[in-house]
Coordinates of C-alpha atoms in Angstrom, one line a residue:
M1 CA 98.8 77.0 87.3
F2 CA 101.3 77.1 84.9
F3 CA 104.6 75.3 84.4
M4 CA 107.6 77.4 83.8
L5 CA 110.3 76.2 81.4
S6 CA 113.8 76.4 82.7
A7 CA 116.8 78.0 80.9
K8 CA 118.3 74.5 79.7
E9 CA 115.0 73.2 78.5
L10 CA 114.1 76.4 76.2
V11 CA 117.5 76.4 75.0
N12 CA 117.1 72.5 74.5
K13 CA 114.0 73.0 72.2
V14 CA 115.6 75.6 70.3
K15 CA 118.5 73.5 69.5
S16 CA 115.8 70.9 68.4
Y17 CA 114.7 72.5 65.4
D18 CA 118.1 75.1 64.9
P19 CA 121.0 73.6 66.0
K20 CA 123.1 76.8 64.4
A21 CA 121.3 79.5 67.2
D22 CA 123.3 81.5 69.6
L23 CA 122.1 79.4 72.4
K24 CA 124.5 81.1 74.9
A25 CA 123.2 84.3 74.4
I26 CA 119.4 82.8 74.8
E27 CA 120.7 81.6 78.0
A28 CA 121.7 85.1 79.0
A29 CA 119.0 86.5 77.7
Y30 CA 116.8 84.0 80.0
K31 CA 119.1 85.0 83.3
Y32 CA 118.6 89.0 82.5
A33 CA 114.9 89.1 82.4
E34 CA 115.2 86.6 85.5
N35 CA 117.0 88.9 87.5
A36 CA 115.0 91.8 85.7
H37 CA 111.8 90.4 87.5
K38 CA 113.2 88.6 90.5
G39 CA 110.5 89.4 93.1
C40 CA 107.9 90.2 90.7
V41 CA 104.7 88.2 90.8
R42 CA 101.6 88.5 88.0
H43 CA 97.8 88.7 89.1
S44 CA 97.8 84.5 89.7
G45 CA 100.3 84.9 92.3
E46 CA 103.2 83.4 90.2
P47 CA 106.8 84.3 89.2
Y48 CA 106.4 87.0 86.9
M49 CA 109.1 85.2 85.0
I50 CA 106.5 82.5 83.8
H51 CA 105.2 85.1 81.3
P52 CA 108.4 86.0 79.1
T53 CA 109.3 82.7 79.1
G54 CA 105.5 81.3 77.8
A55 CA 105.9 83.5 75.3
A56 CA 109.4 82.1 74.5
A57 CA 108.0 78.8 74.3
I58 CA 105.0 79.8 72.2
L59 CA 107.4 81.3 69.5
A60 CA 109.7 78.0 69.8
D61 CA 106.7 75.9 68.8
M62 CA 106.8 78.1 65.7
K63 CA 110.6 77.3 64.9
V64 CA 111.5 81.5 64.9
D65 CA 115.7 82.4 65.0
D66 CA 117.3 82.9 68.1
K67 CA 116.8 86.8 68.1
T68 CA 113.3 86.6 68.1
I69 CA 113.4 84.1 71.6
M70 CA 115.7 86.5 73.2
A71 CA 113.5 89.6 72.2
A72 CA 110.2 87.3 73.7
L73 CA 112.4 86.4 76.9
L74 CA 113.1 90.5 77.2
H75 CA 109.9 92.0 76.2
D76 CA 109.1 93.7 79.5
V77 CA 112.1 94.3 81.4
V78 CA 112.5 98.2 79.6
E79 CA 108.5 98.9 80.7
D80 CA 108.0 96.9 84.1
T81 CA 111.9 97.5 85.6
T82 CA 114.7 99.5 86.1
S83 CA 115.8 98.3 82.6
K84 CA 116.5 100.7 79.7
I85 CA 116.4 100.0 75.7
D86 CA 120.5 101.0 75.9
D87 CA 121.3 98.4 78.1
I88 CA 119.8 95.9 75.9
K89 CA 121.4 97.2 72.9
K90 CA 124.6 97.2 74.4
I91 CA 124.4 93.4 75.8
F92 CA 122.2 91.9 73.5
G93 CA 122.6 93.9 70.1
K94 CA 120.5 96.7 68.4
E95 CA 118.7 93.8 66.6
V96 CA 117.3 92.6 69.5
A97 CA 117.2 96.0 71.2
F98 CA 114.8 97.0 68.4
L99 CA 112.7 93.8 68.8
V100 CA 112.1 95.0 72.3
D101 CA 111.7 98.6 71.9
S102 CA 109.0 98.0 69.4
V103 CA 106.6 96.0 71.5
T104 CA 107.5 98.4 74.2
K105 CA 104.0 100.1 75.1
L106 CA 104.5 103.9 75.1
S107 CA 105.3 105.8 78.7
D108 CA 102.3 106.5 80.7
I109 CA 104.4 110.2 82.2
Y110 CA 103.8 111.1 78.1
Y111 CA 100.2 110.6 78.1
G112 CA 99.3 111.2 81.6
D113 CA 96.1 109.5 82.3
R114 CA 94.8 109.7 78.5
Q115 CA 94.8 105.5 78.3
T116 CA 92.8 105.8 75.1
E117 CA 95.2 108.2 73.3
R118 CA 98.2 105.9 74.5
N119 CA 96.7 102.7 73.5
L120 CA 96.6 103.7 70.1
G121 CA 99.8 105.3 70.1
S122 CA 101.1 102.1 70.7
L123 CA 99.4 100.2 68.3
R124 CA 100.6 102.7 66.0
K125 CA 104.0 102.7 67.0
L126 CA 103.5 98.4 66.7
L127 CA 102.2 98.5 63.8
V128 CA 104.3 101.1 61.9
K129 CA 107.4 98.9 63.5
T130 CA 106.3 95.6 61.9
C131 CA 107.0 97.2 58.5
S132 CA 110.7 97.3 59.3
D133 CA 111.1 93.6 60.7
M134 CA 107.7 91.6 61.0
R135 CA 109.1 89.2 64.1
V136 CA 108.2 92.9 66.2
L137 CA 104.5 91.2 65.0
L138 CA 105.3 87.6 66.3
V139 CA 106.7 88.9 69.8
K140 CA 103.7 90.6 69.9
L141 CA 101.3 88.1 69.2
A142 CA 103.3 85.4 71.6
D143 CA 103.0 88.2 74.5
R144 CA 99.6 88.4 73.6
L145 CA 98.4 84.8 73.5
H146 CA 100.2 83.7 77.1
N147 CA 98.4 87.1 78.5
M148 CA 94.8 85.5 77.5
E149 CA 95.9 82.0 78.6
T150 CA 96.6 83.1 81.6
L151 CA 93.8 85.6 81.7
K152 CA 91.2 84.1 84.7
H153 CA 93.6 85.6 87.5
V154 CA 92.5 89.5 86.0
P155 CA 89.8 92.0 87.7
P156 CA 86.7 91.8 85.6
K157 CA 86.7 95.0 83.8
K158 CA 90.1 94.8 83.0
K159 CA 89.2 91.0 81.4
E160 CA 86.5 92.6 79.4
R161 CA 88.8 95.1 77.7
I162 CA 91.9 92.8 76.9
A163 CA 89.7 90.5 75.5
R164 CA 87.8 93.1 73.5
E165 CA 91.1 94.3 71.8
T166 CA 92.2 90.9 71.2
M167 CA 89.3 89.9 69.1
D168 CA 89.5 93.3 67.3
V169 CA 93.1 94.4 67.1
Y170 CA 95.4 91.1 67.8
V171 CA 93.0 88.4 65.9
P172 CA 93.4 90.1 62.4
L173 CA 96.9 90.8 62.9
A174 CA 97.2 86.8 63.4
K175 CA 95.1 86.1 60.7
L176 CA 97.4 88.9 58.1
L177 CA 100.3 86.7 59.1
G178 CA 98.6 83.4 58.4
I179 CA 99.5 82.0 61.3
W180 CA 96.1 80.2 61.7
K181 CA 96.8 78.1 65.4
V182 CA 97.8 81.5 67.1
M183 CA 94.5 83.0 65.4
I184 CA 91.7 80.4 66.5
E185 CA 93.4 80.6 70.3
L186 CA 93.2 83.8 70.3
E187 CA 89.5 84.0 68.8
D188 CA 88.9 80.8 71.2
L189 CA 89.9 82.5 74.2
S190 CA 88.6 86.4 73.6
F191 CA 85.1 84.6 73.2
K192 CA 85.1 82.7 76.6
Y193 CA 85.3 86.6 78.3
L194 CA 83.1 88.1 76.2
A195 CA 80.5 86.0 75.5
P196 CA 80.8 83.1 78.6
S197 CA 77.3 81.8 78.0
D198 CA 77.4 81.3 74.3
Y199 CA 80.9 79.9 75.0
E200 CA 80.0 77.5 77.5
Y201 CA 77.0 75.8 75.3
F202 CA 79.0 75.9 72.0
Y203 CA 81.8 74.1 74.2
K204 CA 79.4 71.5 75.9
K205 CA 77.7 70.5 72.3
R206 CA 80.9 70.4 70.7
L207 CA 81.9 67.6 73.5
T208 CA 78.3 65.7 73.8
A209 CA 78.6 65.5 69.7
K210 CA 81.8 63.9 69.6
E211 CA 81.3 60.0 69.8
K212 CA 78.6 60.8 66.7
R213 CA 81.3 62.5 64.9
D214 CA 83.9 60.2 65.4
V215 CA 81.7 57.5 63.9
F216 CA 80.6 59.5 60.8
F217 CA 83.6 60.3 59.9
K218 CA 85.5 57.1 60.4
K219 CA 84.0 55.3 57.6
I220 CA 84.2 59.2 54.8
I221 CA 88.4 58.8 56.4
S222 CA 88.7 55.1 55.7
D223 CA 86.8 55.1 52.3
F224 CA 89.6 58.1 51.1
K225 CA 92.2 55.9 52.6
H226 CA 91.3 52.7 50.5
V227 CA 91.1 54.6 47.2
A228 CA 94.0 57.2 47.4
K229 CA 96.0 53.7 48.8
S230 CA 95.4 51.6 45.8
N231 CA 96.3 54.9 43.3
G232 CA 99.7 54.5 45.0
L233 CA 99.2 57.8 46.8
I234 CA 100.4 58.7 50.2
V235 CA 98.4 60.6 52.4
E236 CA 98.5 61.9 55.7
I237 CA 94.6 62.4 56.8
S238 CA 92.9 64.0 60.0
L239 CA 89.8 65.2 61.2
T240 CA 90.1 69.1 62.3
M241 CA 87.7 70.9 64.6
D242 CA 86.9 73.9 64.0
N243 CA 87.2 76.3 66.9
L244 CA 84.2 77.1 68.7
Y245 CA 83.7 81.1 67.9
R246 CA 84.0 80.0 64.3
M247 CA 81.1 77.8 64.8
Y248 CA 79.1 80.4 67.1
R249 CA 79.7 82.5 64.0
L250 CA 78.2 80.5 61.5
R251 CA 75.1 80.0 63.2
Q252 CA 75.0 83.5 63.6
E253 CA 75.4 84.0 59.9
K254 CA 72.9 81.2 58.8
G255 CA 70.5 81.9 61.6
R256 CA 69.7 78.4 62.3
F257 CA 70.5 75.5 63.8
F258 CA 74.5 74.6 63.8
D259 CA 74.7 70.7 63.2
F260 CA 78.1 70.1 65.3
V261 CA 78.2 66.4 63.7
G262 CA 78.9 67.6 60.0
E263 CA 79.8 71.5 59.7
S264 CA 81.9 71.3 63.1
S265 CA 84.9 69.7 61.2
F266 CA 87.1 69.2 58.4
I267 CA 88.8 66.4 56.8
N268 CA 92.6 67.4 56.3
I269 CA 94.7 65.8 53.6
V270 CA 98.4 66.1 53.6
V271 CA 100.1 65.1 50.5
P272 CA 104.2 65.1 48.6
E273 CA 103.8 67.1 46.0
V274 CA 101.9 70.5 44.7
W275 CA 100.2 67.8 41.6
D276 CA 99.3 65.4 44.4
C277 CA 97.2 67.9 45.7
Y278 CA 95.0 67.9 42.2
K279 CA 95.3 63.8 42.1
A280 CA 93.8 64.0 45.6
I281 CA 90.5 66.5 44.8
G282 CA 89.9 63.9 42.0
M283 CA 89.5 60.9 43.7
I284 CA 87.4 62.6 46.7
H285 CA 85.1 63.8 43.5
S286 CA 85.2 60.0 42.7
L287 CA 83.8 59.1 46.0
W288 CA 81.2 61.6 46.9
L289 CA 79.2 64.2 44.5
P290 CA 81.0 67.5 45.0
R291 CA 78.7 71.0 45.8
Q292 CA 79.0 72.9 42.3
S293 CA 81.2 75.9 42.6
D294 CA 82.1 75.5 45.8
F295 CA 85.7 74.1 44.8
R296 CA 88.1 76.8 45.7
D297 CA 91.6 76.4 44.4
Y298 CA 94.1 78.8 46.5
I299 CA 97.2 76.9 45.2
S300 CA 96.7 79.1 41.5
M301 CA 95.3 81.9 43.7
P302 CA 97.1 81.9 47.0
K303 CA 94.9 83.8 49.8
V304 CA 96.1 87.6 50.7
N305 CA 98.1 86.2 53.5
N306 CA 99.7 83.6 51.3
Y307 CA 97.5 80.7 52.3
K308 CA 97.7 77.9 49.6
G309 CA 95.7 74.6 49.6
L310 CA 92.5 73.1 48.1
H311 CA 89.0 73.3 49.7
T312 CA 86.2 71.4 48.6
Y313 CA 82.4 70.8 48.9
V314 CA 80.8 67.4 48.8
F315 CA 77.3 65.9 50.1
G316 CA 78.1 63.2 51.9
P317 CA 76.0 60.5 54.4
E318 CA 72.6 61.7 55.4
G319 CA 73.0 65.0 53.2
K320 CA 75.7 66.3 54.9
T321 CA 78.1 68.6 53.7
I322 CA 81.9 67.3 54.2
T323 CA 84.4 69.6 54.0
F324 CA 88.0 68.6 52.6
H325 CA 91.4 70.6 52.8
V326 CA 94.3 69.1 50.6
K327 CA 97.8 70.5 51.0
T328 CA 101.4 69.9 50.8
R329 CA 103.7 69.7 54.0
E330 CA 105.2 73.2 53.5
M331 CA 101.7 74.3 53.1
E332 CA 100.6 72.9 56.3
D333 CA 103.2 74.3 57.7
S334 CA 102.8 77.4 56.3
A335 CA 98.8 77.4 56.9
N336 CA 99.3 76.5 60.8
Y337 CA 102.5 79.4 61.6
G338 CA 102.6 81.4 58.3
I339 CA 105.4 83.7 58.1
A340 CA 107.4 82.1 60.8
A341 CA 107.1 79.0 59.0
V342 CA 108.9 80.9 55.5
W343 CA 111.1 81.9 57.5
Y344 CA 112.1 78.6 58.6
K345 CA 112.0 77.0 55.6
N346 CA 114.2 79.6 54.6
R347 CA 117.1 80.0 57.0
L348 CA 117.0 75.7 56.5
K349 CA 118.6 77.0 53.2
N350 CA 120.8 80.0 54.3
D351 CA 118.3 82.6 53.0
N352 CA 117.8 85.3 55.7
D353 CA 115.1 87.1 53.6
K354 CA 112.4 88.4 55.9
T355 CA 109.8 89.3 53.0
G356 CA 106.9 90.6 54.4
Y357 CA 103.4 91.0 52.6
S358 CA 102.3 93.5 50.1
W359 CA 99.9 95.2 53.5
V360 CA 103.0 96.5 54.6
L361 CA 103.5 99.7 52.2
E362 CA 99.8 100.0 52.6
I363 CA 100.8 100.8 56.4
K364 CA 103.5 102.8 55.5
N365 CA 101.7 104.9 52.8
L366 CA 98.7 105.5 55.6
Q367 CA 101.2 106.2 58.3
K368 CA 102.9 109.3 55.5
M369 CA 99.1 110.3 54.6
Y370 CA 97.6 110.4 58.4
G371 CA 99.1 112.6 61.4
T372 CA 96.7 111.8 64.1
D373 CA 97.0 108.2 65.4
I374 CA 93.3 108.1 65.9
D375 CA 93.4 108.4 62.0
F376 CA 95.7 106.3 61.1
V377 CA 94.5 103.3 63.5
R378 CA 91.0 103.6 62.2
E379 CA 92.2 103.4 58.3
V380 CA 94.0 100.6 59.0
K381 CA 91.6 98.8 60.8
G382 CA 89.1 99.3 57.9
D383 CA 91.6 98.3 55.4
L384 CA 93.3 95.1 56.8
F385 CA 91.5 94.1 59.5
G386 CA 88.4 92.9 57.4
D387 CA 88.4 90.1 54.9
R388 CA 90.2 90.7 51.6
M389 CA 90.0 90.1 47.9
L390 CA 92.1 89.8 44.9
V391 CA 91.5 91.8 41.6
F392 CA 93.8 92.3 38.7
T393 CA 94.7 94.8 36.2
K394 CA 94.4 93.3 32.2
Q395 CA 97.9 93.0 32.2
G396 CA 97.4 89.9 34.8
R397 CA 99.1 92.3 37.9
V398 CA 97.2 91.1 41.1
I399 CA 95.7 94.1 43.0
N400 CA 95.2 93.1 47.1
L401 CA 91.8 95.3 48.6
P402 CA 89.5 95.1 51.3
E403 CA 85.9 93.8 50.3
G404 CA 83.9 96.0 49.7
A405 CA 86.6 98.4 47.4
N406 CA 85.3 99.9 44.2
V407 CA 86.8 100.8 41.1
A408 CA 88.2 104.3 42.7
D409 CA 89.5 102.4 45.3
F410 CA 91.5 100.3 43.0
A411 CA 93.0 102.7 40.8
Y412 CA 94.2 105.0 44.1
S413 CA 95.9 101.9 45.3
I414 CA 98.2 102.0 41.7
D415 CA 98.7 105.5 41.5
S416 CA 97.3 108.4 42.5
N417 CA 97.2 110.1 38.8
I418 CA 94.8 107.0 37.7
G419 CA 92.7 107.7 40.6
N420 CA 92.2 111.4 39.8
R421 CA 92.2 110.7 35.8
L422 CA 89.6 107.6 36.0
G423 CA 87.9 108.0 32.7
K424 CA 85.9 105.2 31.1
V425 CA 86.0 101.7 33.3
F426 CA 85.5 98.0 32.3
I427 CA 85.1 94.9 34.7
N428 CA 85.3 91.8 33.1
K429 CA 85.1 93.5 29.5
R430 CA 81.9 94.9 30.6
I431 CA 81.7 99.0 30.8
R432 CA 80.6 100.0 34.0
N433 CA 79.9 102.7 36.9
P434 CA 83.7 104.2 38.3
L435 CA 82.3 103.7 41.7
K436 CA 81.2 99.9 40.9
T437 CA 82.1 97.6 43.8
L438 CA 84.5 95.1 43.2
R439 CA 84.7 91.1 43.6
T440 CA 87.5 88.6 43.9
G441 CA 88.4 87.9 40.4
D442 CA 87.5 90.9 38.7
V443 CA 89.7 91.8 35.8
V444 CA 89.3 95.8 36.0
E445 CA 90.6 98.0 32.8
I446 CA 90.7 101.9 33.2
E447 CA 90.7 104.4 30.3
M448 CA 92.8 107.7 31.7
T449 CA 91.3 110.9 31.1
K450 CA 93.2 113.3 29.0
D451 CA 93.0 116.2 31.4
V452 CA 93.2 116.0 35.4
K453 CA 89.5 115.9 36.0
G454 CA 90.2 114.9 39.6
P455 CA 87.5 113.0 42.0
D456 CA 83.8 114.2 42.9
I457 CA 83.7 115.1 46.8
I458 CA 80.9 112.3 47.2
W459 CA 83.8 109.6 46.0
L460 CA 84.5 109.9 49.9
D461 CA 81.5 108.3 50.9
R462 CA 82.2 105.9 48.6
V463 CA 85.6 104.4 48.8
K464 CA 86.9 102.2 51.3
T465 CA 91.0 102.2 51.5
G466 CA 92.6 105.3 53.6
K467 CA 94.6 105.3 50.5
A468 CA 92.2 106.5 48.2
K469 CA 90.3 108.7 50.8
G470 CA 93.9 110.7 51.5
E471 CA 94.3 111.3 47.9
I472 CA 91.0 112.9 47.3
R473 CA 91.3 114.8 50.3
K474 CA 94.8 115.8 49.1
W475 CA 93.2 116.5 45.7
L476 CA 90.1 118.4 47.2
A477 CA 92.5 120.4 49.2
K478 CA 94.5 122.0 46.2
N479 CA 92.1 122.1 43.7
G480 CA 88.5 124.3 43.2
D481 CA 86.3 125.8 45.4
A482 CA 85.8 124.1 48.5
Q483 CA 83.0 126.6 50.3
E484 CA 81.3 126.0 46.5
R485 CA 81.9 122.1 46.9
G486 CA 80.7 122.0 50.4
T487 CA 77.2 123.9 49.6
R488 CA 76.4 122.0 47.1
L489 CA 77.0 118.4 48.4
L490 CA 75.1 120.0 51.8
S491 CA 72.2 121.1 49.7
E492 CA 72.2 117.7 47.6
N493 CA 71.8 115.9 51.3
L494 CA 69.4 118.2 52.6
R495 CA 66.8 117.4 49.5
T496 CA 67.4 114.0 49.5
F497 CA 66.9 113.3 53.2
L498 CA 64.7 116.0 54.3
G499 CA 63.4 117.7 51.4
K500 CA 64.6 121.0 52.4
S501 CA 66.6 123.7 50.5
F502 CA 70.3 124.9 51.9
E503 CA 68.3 128.4 51.0
K504 CA 65.3 128.4 53.3
E505 CA 67.3 126.3 55.9
Y506 CA 70.2 128.8 55.9
L507 CA 69.3 130.9 59.0
Y508 CA 68.4 128.1 61.3
I509 CA 71.9 126.3 60.0
K510 CA 73.5 129.5 60.8
E511 CA 72.1 129.3 64.4
V512 CA 72.8 125.5 64.9
V513 CA 76.6 125.9 63.4
F514 CA 77.2 128.9 66.1
S515 CA 75.4 127.3 69.0
K516 CA 76.2 123.2 68.6
T517 CA 79.5 123.0 66.1
K518 CA 83.6 123.8 66.4
F519 CA 82.7 126.1 63.2
D520 CA 82.2 129.8 64.0
T521 CA 80.1 130.5 60.4
V522 CA 78.5 128.7 57.7
A523 CA 81.3 129.5 55.1
D524 CA 83.3 127.2 57.8
L525 CA 81.2 124.5 57.7
V526 CA 80.5 124.1 54.2
S527 CA 84.5 125.0 53.4
A528 CA 85.5 122.0 55.2
L529 CA 82.5 119.9 53.9
G530 CA 84.2 120.6 50.6
N531 CA 87.6 119.6 51.6
G532 CA 86.1 116.6 52.9
E533 CA 87.4 117.2 56.5
V534 CA 84.0 116.4 57.6
S535 CA 81.6 114.0 56.4
V536 CA 77.9 115.4 55.9
K537 CA 76.2 112.4 57.0
N538 CA 77.5 113.4 60.8
V539 CA 77.2 116.9 59.4
L540 CA 73.2 116.5 59.4
I541 CA 73.1 114.8 62.6
Q542 CA 74.7 117.7 64.3
L543 CA 72.3 120.2 62.6
Y544 CA 69.3 118.1 62.5
G545 CA 69.6 115.3 65.1
E546 CA 68.7 111.5 64.0
S547 CA 65.3 111.8 65.2
R548 CA 64.2 114.5 63.0
I549 CA 65.8 113.2 59.7
L550 CA 64.3 109.5 60.3
G551 CA 60.8 110.8 61.6
K552 CA 58.3 107.9 62.5
K553 CA 58.9 105.7 65.7
L554 CA 57.8 102.2 65.4
I555 CA 56.6 99.9 68.2
S556 CA 59.8 97.8 67.9
G557 CA 62.0 101.2 68.8
K558 CA 63.1 101.3 65.2
N559 CA 62.2 104.0 62.4
M560 CA 60.3 104.1 59.5
V561 CA 61.8 105.4 56.6
C562 CA 60.0 105.6 53.0
L563 CA 62.8 105.9 49.9
K564 CA 61.9 106.3 46.9
I565 CA 64.1 105.3 44.3
Y566 CA 63.9 106.4 40.3
S567 CA 65.5 104.1 38.0
S568 CA 65.3 102.8 34.2
D569 CA 62.9 99.7 33.9
R570 CA 65.3 96.8 33.7
P571 CA 65.0 93.3 33.8
G572 CA 66.6 92.0 37.4
L573 CA 66.9 95.4 39.2
L574 CA 64.5 94.7 41.8
N575 CA 66.3 91.9 42.6
D576 CA 69.6 93.9 42.9
I577 CA 67.7 96.2 45.0
T578 CA 66.1 93.7 47.4
R579 CA 69.2 91.7 47.7
L580 CA 71.4 94.9 48.8
M581 CA 68.6 95.7 51.4
A582 CA 68.7 92.3 52.7
K583 CA 72.3 91.9 53.5
K584 CA 72.2 95.2 55.2
G585 CA 69.5 93.5 57.6
L586 CA 66.4 95.6 56.6
N587 CA 62.5 94.9 57.1
I588 CA 61.1 95.9 54.1
L589 CA 57.5 96.2 55.7
D590 CA 56.0 97.4 52.2
T591 CA 56.8 98.5 48.4
N592 CA 55.0 99.8 45.2
I593 CA 56.5 100.0 42.0
S594 CA 54.9 101.8 39.0
V595 CA 56.4 101.6 35.5
D596 CA 55.9 104.4 32.7
I597 CA 55.8 101.7 29.7
K598 CA 56.5 104.5 26.9
T599 CA 60.1 105.8 28.6
R600 CA 60.7 102.7 30.0
T601 CA 61.4 104.4 33.8
A602 CA 60.3 103.6 37.3
E603 CA 59.6 104.5 40.4
Q604 CA 60.0 102.4 43.4
I605 CA 59.0 103.1 46.7
F606 CA 59.8 101.0 49.8
I607 CA 58.7 101.3 53.5
L608 CA 61.7 100.2 55.7
E609 CA 62.5 99.1 59.3
V610 CA 65.5 101.0 59.9
S611 CA 67.9 101.4 63.5
D612 CA 69.7 104.7 62.7
F613 CA 70.6 107.4 60.0
D614 CA 73.7 105.8 59.6
Q615 CA 71.8 102.5 58.1
I616 CA 69.8 104.4 55.6
Y617 CA 72.7 106.9 54.5
H618 CA 75.1 104.2 53.6
L619 CA 72.0 102.3 51.7
Y620 CA 71.6 105.4 50.0
I621 CA 75.7 105.6 48.8
D622 CA 75.2 102.0 47.9
L623 CA 71.6 101.9 45.7
K624 CA 73.3 105.2 43.9
Q625 CA 76.4 102.5 42.9
I626 CA 73.3 100.4 41.2
E627 CA 73.5 100.7 37.3
D628 CA 70.3 102.3 36.0
I629 CA 69.3 104.1 39.4
T630 CA 69.1 108.1 38.5
N631 CA 68.1 109.0 41.9
V632 CA 67.1 108.3 45.6
K633 CA 65.5 110.3 48.1
V634 CA 63.9 109.6 51.5
V635 CA 60.3 110.9 51.4
R636 CA 58.5 112.4 54.1
K637 CA 54.7 110.8 53.9
C638 CA 55.0 107.7 52.1
V639 CA 51.9 106.7 49.8

């Protein structure tokens, strides 16, 4: 049973941090929502009003402004009652009405029973509206968090769908806004319903390890407090436990036993000033030996979501690694509540700036570039929902990109003209391939060609960002012969993966195209390939099927694929290749290497265990980006 805040309690909660808030308007919004939802109940049988007040209370903890609180109270009245958005606008003003409308799902009437399309359309609407006012996303996250807290009363199938959507969509959105507290709660609640047995295991293990953990960290905290006090440094120090889902992920990544004493927590230190953060790190390192190259300075270089702080990892008692986070109070509040904390600080200064993050511009660009909801949402997820990195221009400008992005992504993120005239590339002053994958901290310099030569079609399979893909497709559609380009691409991939020529396969392809694809002729198919409308990977699967492309099936149910790599003979190349294969989770069954000493060239054969064609195709794409590899192909018979 959840406790429902009364109007007076909510008003007092807001008044405690924002005396200038329009408290009468909040009370009026409360009463309006209460009347609109009168007689409605939740799955639990409790009054429906428990939900909007719960969402408003979550936002009040973030110290948001009065209009955001009002929008939270009213966020379901248009969707679930007879109230209209014009009524909200007339009574509470256009600002509140905009927030309410932005989090209201698209109509069931418009989409009929096409639930997936409706969900995609609603998500697109939410993201686009967020670009105008980020409070939209704050209201939606509070709405989702309260729904997840009461999810146990929902039917099983719906419960799993909501938990999956939360993990896939709302956790990354909370991360983008830097709202750590909401993000970890959403993670753990989703984890609870998606993997209940794993959740229960980690919950119990963390609980049983509590006594040992408290004893272990007590002396460490005491030792640091003593040193800080003797050096005149005022500190707030606490032991913060990682959430259950993060523990689960760490165990999955490391593939070994998880240490519920040392690895489950970090020591959080809060100091008065920025300079004190560095003093505290010096004191930590004077007490315990730091792990080399594991110090993280997110003050000098904040994370993409504006997170700031210093992280260090040291060797503690019993050989356990101890993690310290050091922040100022402002950094700590921002880490917990992200943009909401920034706005609260601004309001105290009478600064109404609602500036958001750089990724807002990315969403705006993708909105213009992708017409369908499915394409738009796919590219937003690919660009923004994964891990991000910061790279630099020669002039020191910071470019924010998804991890795995390459130089072409970098170029197109700055300007389409730079991407279309991409010439020589220098990464950290060393000449590199234009499709070289970048890493955080890289400094990139691009020499543009005099003429606009444009991208090659193979770039589509190698770039990461939706912006780059859209610009490449736009250029391909306007330039060159799409049919010739598509024919060349299909021919190259037929040779690589099947050892066949396009000419000899033409009649077979013609028959399959007519009977099994949406295209009428081979010319239509290769033209679509040449314009980047379809991927060559999917075309090969449609034409030949995965089993025919991959060949021999193993007892494990996976496929055995023989890959031949042609390259120059340079030190470290074999290590680059095997590291890439390990990163992709590929099992190397056998290998054979031959080197021509006169020409300094090498042929390397790898027999691999692969799950599907997608795995070997993307390995091929990434291998081609490794320096000194000249060609890669699948061979039908392994030597």
